[in-house]
Amino acid sequence: YHHRGGNPFWHTHTFQRNRTLEKRRRSGDHDPRKNRWAVSELLALNMKPQVTVLTTVYNGLPYLAEAIKSILNQTWTDFEFLIVDDASTDNSLECILSYKDPRIRVIQNHHNIGQAASLNEGLQLARGGLIARLDQDDVSLPNRLEEQIRFLERHSTVSIVCSWEYTIDSDGKKVREWKNSLDNYGVFLGYLLLGLCPVWHPSVMFRKDTILGLGGFDASYAPAEDYELWSRMAMQRLSAAIVPQFHLLQRVHPKRQSVLQGGKQVDST
């Protein structure tokens, strides 16, 4: 058991794989010709990927599997997929653990602490220098990671990006598209002053050290913790941008957080 901020959690896959691999190492049975899967696991456990995909989960069925597959099928393969299960009461954890891809790391909260606190746990544990967010019911299109990373490589002064998004319904049908642009810092600040979110959290990618330097997400503003964080970024004159490509399918359904807590989200903003 580990404790961070008074909240216990345990490293499901990481602990189990470390124990298995250590037994193999001590027994001398670590010939790569015999244990190619073990070698790939060791590489994953020690990797310093360029990006960590961070997903928090609370009762994520029935859409969770599609969200996970959308990351595993990315054209950019050098990533860590860090999933924080926030004490789900359905079979979300079993769904997550059914995937054997060594890039997946699973954290399980023993008590439900909310999305903002779970995101902060993930930020502290993430190995990647960039963080890509994905909600449990959304779908990242195959080129998302690659094209967002390339954009940030070309624009070293930009701290955070999002992308154009499609809204889909419960059945996966496209019902709306979201396109916008942020040409400069003034536009970024202007949206915030109007009470509007200048970057869309479902498709954001940001520089981890920048967000950690700001203290991460403030759970007291939940469920508008993203708007509050973007506001702090603007106060520090940090820059944001929108990648002009469709990279995400944002699913709208009756149990989505923005639907269940829409009124509270407006009040927090």
Coordinates of C-alpha atoms in Angstrom, one line a residue:
Y1 CA 0.0 0.0 0.0
H2 CA 1.1 3.5 -0.7
H3 CA -0.3 6.7 0.7
R4 CA -0.3 10.1 -1.1
G5 CA -2.2 13.0 0.4
G6 CA -3.9 10.7 2.9
N7 CA -5.4 8.6 0.1
P8 CA -4.4 4.9 -0.1
F9 CA -3.9 3.3 -3.5
W10 CA -2.1 0.4 -4.9
H11 CA -0.2 -0.4 -8.1
T12 CA -2.0 -3.4 -9.5
H13 CA -0.2 -4.3 -12.7
T14 CA 3.1 -2.7 -11.7
F15 CA 3.4 -4.6 -8.5
Q16 CA 2.4 -8.0 -10.0
R17 CA 4.7 -7.6 -13.0
N18 CA 7.7 -6.5 -10.8
R19 CA 7.2 -9.5 -8.6
T20 CA 7.0 -11.9 -11.5
L21 CA 10.0 -10.4 -13.3
E22 CA 12.1 -10.3 -10.2
K23 CA 11.5 -14.1 -9.7
R24 CA 12.5 -14.7 -13.3
R25 CA 15.7 -12.6 -12.8
R26 CA 16.7 -14.5 -9.7
S27 CA 16.1 -17.8 -11.3
G28 CA 18.3 -16.8 -14.3
D29 CA 15.4 -17.5 -16.6
H30 CA 15.7 -14.2 -18.4
D31 CA 17.0 -15.2 -21.8
P32 CA 15.3 -12.8 -24.3
R33 CA 15.0 -15.7 -26.8
K34 CA 12.8 -17.5 -24.3
N35 CA 11.1 -14.6 -22.5
R36 CA 10.4 -11.9 -25.1
W37 CA 7.3 -10.8 -23.3
A38 CA 9.2 -10.5 -20.1
V39 CA 11.8 -8.3 -21.9
S40 CA 9.0 -6.1 -23.2
E41 CA 7.6 -5.8 -19.7
L42 CA 10.9 -4.8 -18.3
L43 CA 11.3 -2.1 -20.9
A44 CA 7.9 -0.8 -20.1
L45 CA 8.5 -0.7 -16.4
N46 CA 11.7 1.3 -16.8
M47 CA 10.7 3.4 -19.8
K48 CA 10.7 7.2 -19.9
P49 CA 8.1 7.7 -22.6
Q50 CA 7.6 11.1 -24.2
V51 CA 4.0 11.2 -23.3
T52 CA 1.7 9.7 -20.6
V53 CA -1.9 9.3 -21.4
L54 CA -3.8 9.9 -18.2
T55 CA -7.4 8.6 -17.7
T56 CA -9.4 8.6 -14.5
V57 CA -12.2 6.0 -14.2
Y58 CA -15.2 5.8 -12.1
N59 CA -17.8 3.2 -13.2
G60 CA -16.7 3.6 -16.8
L61 CA -18.7 0.9 -18.4
P62 CA -20.0 0.4 -21.1
Y63 CA -17.7 2.8 -23.0
L64 CA -14.4 2.2 -21.2
A65 CA -13.1 -0.6 -23.5
E66 CA -13.5 1.6 -26.6
A67 CA -11.6 4.4 -24.9
I68 CA -8.7 2.1 -24.0
K69 CA -8.5 0.6 -27.5
S70 CA -8.4 4.0 -29.0
I71 CA -5.1 4.7 -27.2
L72 CA -3.6 1.3 -27.8
N73 CA -4.3 1.8 -31.6
Q74 CA -2.4 5.2 -31.8
T75 CA 0.1 5.7 -34.6
W76 CA 2.5 7.1 -31.9
T77 CA 3.6 4.1 -29.8
D78 CA 6.0 5.6 -27.3
F79 CA 3.6 6.3 -24.5
E80 CA 2.6 5.2 -21.0
F81 CA -1.1 4.7 -20.4
L82 CA -1.8 5.5 -16.8
I83 CA -5.3 4.7 -15.6
V84 CA -6.5 5.7 -12.1
D85 CA -9.6 3.7 -11.1
D86 CA -11.4 5.8 -8.5
A87 CA -12.9 3.0 -6.5
S88 CA -15.4 1.9 -9.2
T89 CA -18.3 -0.2 -8.1
D90 CA -18.9 -1.8 -11.5
N91 CA -16.5 -4.1 -13.4
S92 CA -14.3 -1.2 -14.7
L93 CA -11.2 -2.6 -13.0
E94 CA -11.7 -6.0 -14.5
C95 CA -12.1 -4.4 -17.9
I96 CA -8.9 -2.5 -17.5
L97 CA -6.9 -5.5 -16.2
S98 CA -8.1 -7.6 -19.2
Y99 CA -5.6 -5.7 -21.4
K100 CA -2.1 -7.1 -21.2
D101 CA -0.3 -4.3 -23.0
P102 CA 2.8 -3.5 -20.9
R103 CA 2.4 0.2 -21.5
I104 CA -0.7 0.3 -19.3
R105 CA -0.2 1.1 -15.6
V106 CA -3.1 0.8 -13.2
I107 CA -3.7 2.7 -10.0
Q108 CA -6.7 1.8 -7.8
N109 CA -8.0 4.2 -5.1
H110 CA -9.5 2.4 -2.2
H111 CA -11.9 5.3 -1.6
N112 CA -13.6 7.5 -4.2
I113 CA -11.7 10.8 -4.0
G114 CA -13.0 12.5 -7.2
Q115 CA -11.6 13.2 -10.6
A116 CA -9.5 16.3 -9.7
A117 CA -7.7 14.5 -6.8
S118 CA -7.2 11.4 -9.0
L119 CA -5.7 13.5 -11.8
N120 CA -3.2 15.0 -9.3
E121 CA -2.2 11.4 -8.2
G122 CA -1.7 10.6 -11.9
L123 CA 0.4 13.7 -12.5
Q124 CA 2.7 12.8 -9.6
L125 CA 3.2 9.3 -10.9
A126 CA 3.4 10.0 -14.7
R127 CA 6.7 9.2 -16.3
G128 CA 6.1 11.1 -19.5
G129 CA 7.1 14.8 -20.0
L130 CA 3.9 15.4 -21.8
I131 CA 0.4 14.5 -20.4
A132 CA -2.5 13.7 -22.8
R133 CA -5.9 13.5 -21.1
L134 CA -8.6 11.1 -22.1
D135 CA -12.0 10.7 -20.4
Q136 CA -13.3 7.2 -19.8
D137 CA -16.1 7.5 -22.3
D138 CA -14.3 9.3 -25.2
V139 CA -12.4 8.1 -28.2
S140 CA -9.0 9.4 -29.4
L141 CA -8.6 9.2 -33.2
P142 CA -5.5 7.3 -34.3
N143 CA -3.3 10.3 -35.1
R144 CA -4.0 12.3 -32.0
L145 CA -0.9 11.7 -30.0
E146 CA 1.5 11.9 -32.9
E147 CA 0.1 15.2 -34.3
Q148 CA -0.2 16.9 -30.9
I149 CA 3.3 15.9 -29.9
R150 CA 4.7 17.2 -33.3
F151 CA 2.8 20.5 -32.7
L152 CA 4.3 21.0 -29.3
E153 CA 7.8 20.2 -30.7
R154 CA 7.4 22.9 -33.3
H155 CA 6.0 25.4 -30.8
S156 CA 8.3 25.3 -27.8
T157 CA 6.6 28.3 -26.1
V158 CA 3.1 26.7 -26.0
S159 CA 2.4 25.0 -22.7
I160 CA -1.0 23.3 -23.6
V161 CA -2.9 22.3 -26.6
C162 CA -6.3 20.8 -27.5
S163 CA -7.7 19.7 -30.8
W164 CA -10.9 20.0 -32.8
E165 CA -13.5 17.5 -31.6
Y166 CA -16.6 15.7 -32.7
T167 CA -19.5 15.2 -30.3
I168 CA -21.0 11.7 -30.6
D169 CA -24.1 10.2 -29.0
S170 CA -24.4 7.0 -27.0
D171 CA -24.4 5.0 -30.2
G172 CA -21.3 6.7 -31.6
K173 CA -23.1 8.8 -34.2
K174 CA -21.5 12.2 -34.9
V175 CA -24.0 14.9 -33.9
R176 CA -21.8 18.1 -33.8
E177 CA -18.3 19.3 -34.5
W178 CA -16.2 21.8 -32.5
K179 CA -13.6 24.0 -34.2
N180 CA -11.9 27.0 -32.9
S181 CA -8.5 28.7 -32.8
L182 CA -6.3 30.5 -30.3
D183 CA -4.0 32.7 -32.3
N184 CA -2.3 34.5 -29.4
Y185 CA -2.2 35.0 -25.6
G186 CA -4.8 37.8 -25.8
V187 CA -7.4 35.4 -27.3
F188 CA -6.6 32.8 -24.6
L189 CA -7.1 35.4 -21.8
G190 CA -10.1 36.9 -23.5
Y191 CA -12.1 33.6 -23.4
L192 CA -11.3 33.2 -19.7
L193 CA -12.5 36.7 -18.9
L194 CA -15.8 35.9 -20.6
G195 CA -16.2 32.8 -18.5
L196 CA -15.5 30.5 -21.5
C197 CA -13.1 27.6 -21.6
P198 CA -10.4 28.4 -24.2
V199 CA -9.1 24.8 -24.4
W200 CA -11.2 21.7 -24.3
H201 CA -10.2 19.4 -21.5
P202 CA -11.2 16.1 -23.3
S203 CA -8.5 16.5 -25.9
V204 CA -5.8 18.5 -24.0
M205 CA -2.1 17.7 -24.0
F206 CA 0.2 19.7 -21.8
R207 CA 3.7 19.9 -20.4
K208 CA 3.8 18.0 -17.1
D209 CA 6.4 20.1 -15.3
T210 CA 4.5 23.3 -16.1
I211 CA 1.3 22.0 -14.6
L212 CA 3.1 20.5 -11.6
G213 CA 4.8 23.9 -11.1
L214 CA 1.4 25.5 -10.8
G215 CA 0.3 23.0 -8.2
G216 CA -1.9 20.8 -10.4
F217 CA -5.7 20.8 -10.3
D218 CA -7.5 22.5 -7.5
A219 CA -10.1 20.0 -6.3
S220 CA -12.1 22.7 -4.5
Y221 CA -13.2 24.0 -7.9
A222 CA -14.5 20.6 -9.1
P223 CA -16.1 19.9 -11.5
A224 CA -14.7 23.1 -13.1
E225 CA -11.1 22.4 -12.0
D226 CA -9.9 22.6 -15.6
Y227 CA -11.2 26.1 -16.1
E228 CA -9.6 27.2 -12.9
L229 CA -6.2 25.7 -13.9
W230 CA -6.3 27.3 -17.3
S231 CA -7.0 30.6 -15.5
R232 CA -3.9 30.2 -13.4
M233 CA -1.9 29.4 -16.6
A234 CA -3.1 32.7 -18.1
M235 CA -2.1 34.6 -15.0
Q236 CA 1.4 33.3 -15.5
R237 CA 1.2 34.4 -19.1
L238 CA 1.6 30.9 -20.4
S239 CA 0.5 30.2 -23.9
A240 CA -2.2 27.8 -25.3
A241 CA -3.1 26.7 -28.8
I242 CA -5.6 24.5 -30.7
V243 CA -4.3 22.0 -33.2
P244 CA -6.5 22.4 -36.3
Q245 CA -7.2 18.7 -36.7
F246 CA -10.0 16.5 -35.5
H247 CA -8.5 14.2 -32.8
L248 CA -11.3 13.3 -30.5
L249 CA -14.8 11.9 -30.4
Q250 CA -16.4 13.3 -27.2
R251 CA -19.3 11.2 -26.1
V252 CA -22.4 12.8 -24.7
H253 CA -24.7 10.5 -22.7
P254 CA -27.0 10.8 -19.7
K255 CA -24.3 9.6 -17.2
R256 CA -21.5 11.9 -18.4
Q257 CA -20.1 14.1 -15.6
S258 CA -20.8 17.3 -17.6
V259 CA -24.4 16.3 -17.8
L260 CA -24.8 15.1 -14.2
Q261 CA -23.0 18.1 -12.7
G262 CA -23.7 20.8 -15.3
G263 CA -25.2 23.3 -12.8
K264 CA -22.4 22.8 -10.3
Q265 CA -19.8 23.2 -13.1
V266 CA -21.3 26.6 -14.1
D267 CA -21.4 27.7 -10.5
S268 CA -17.7 26.8 -9.9
T269 CA -16.7 28.6 -13.1

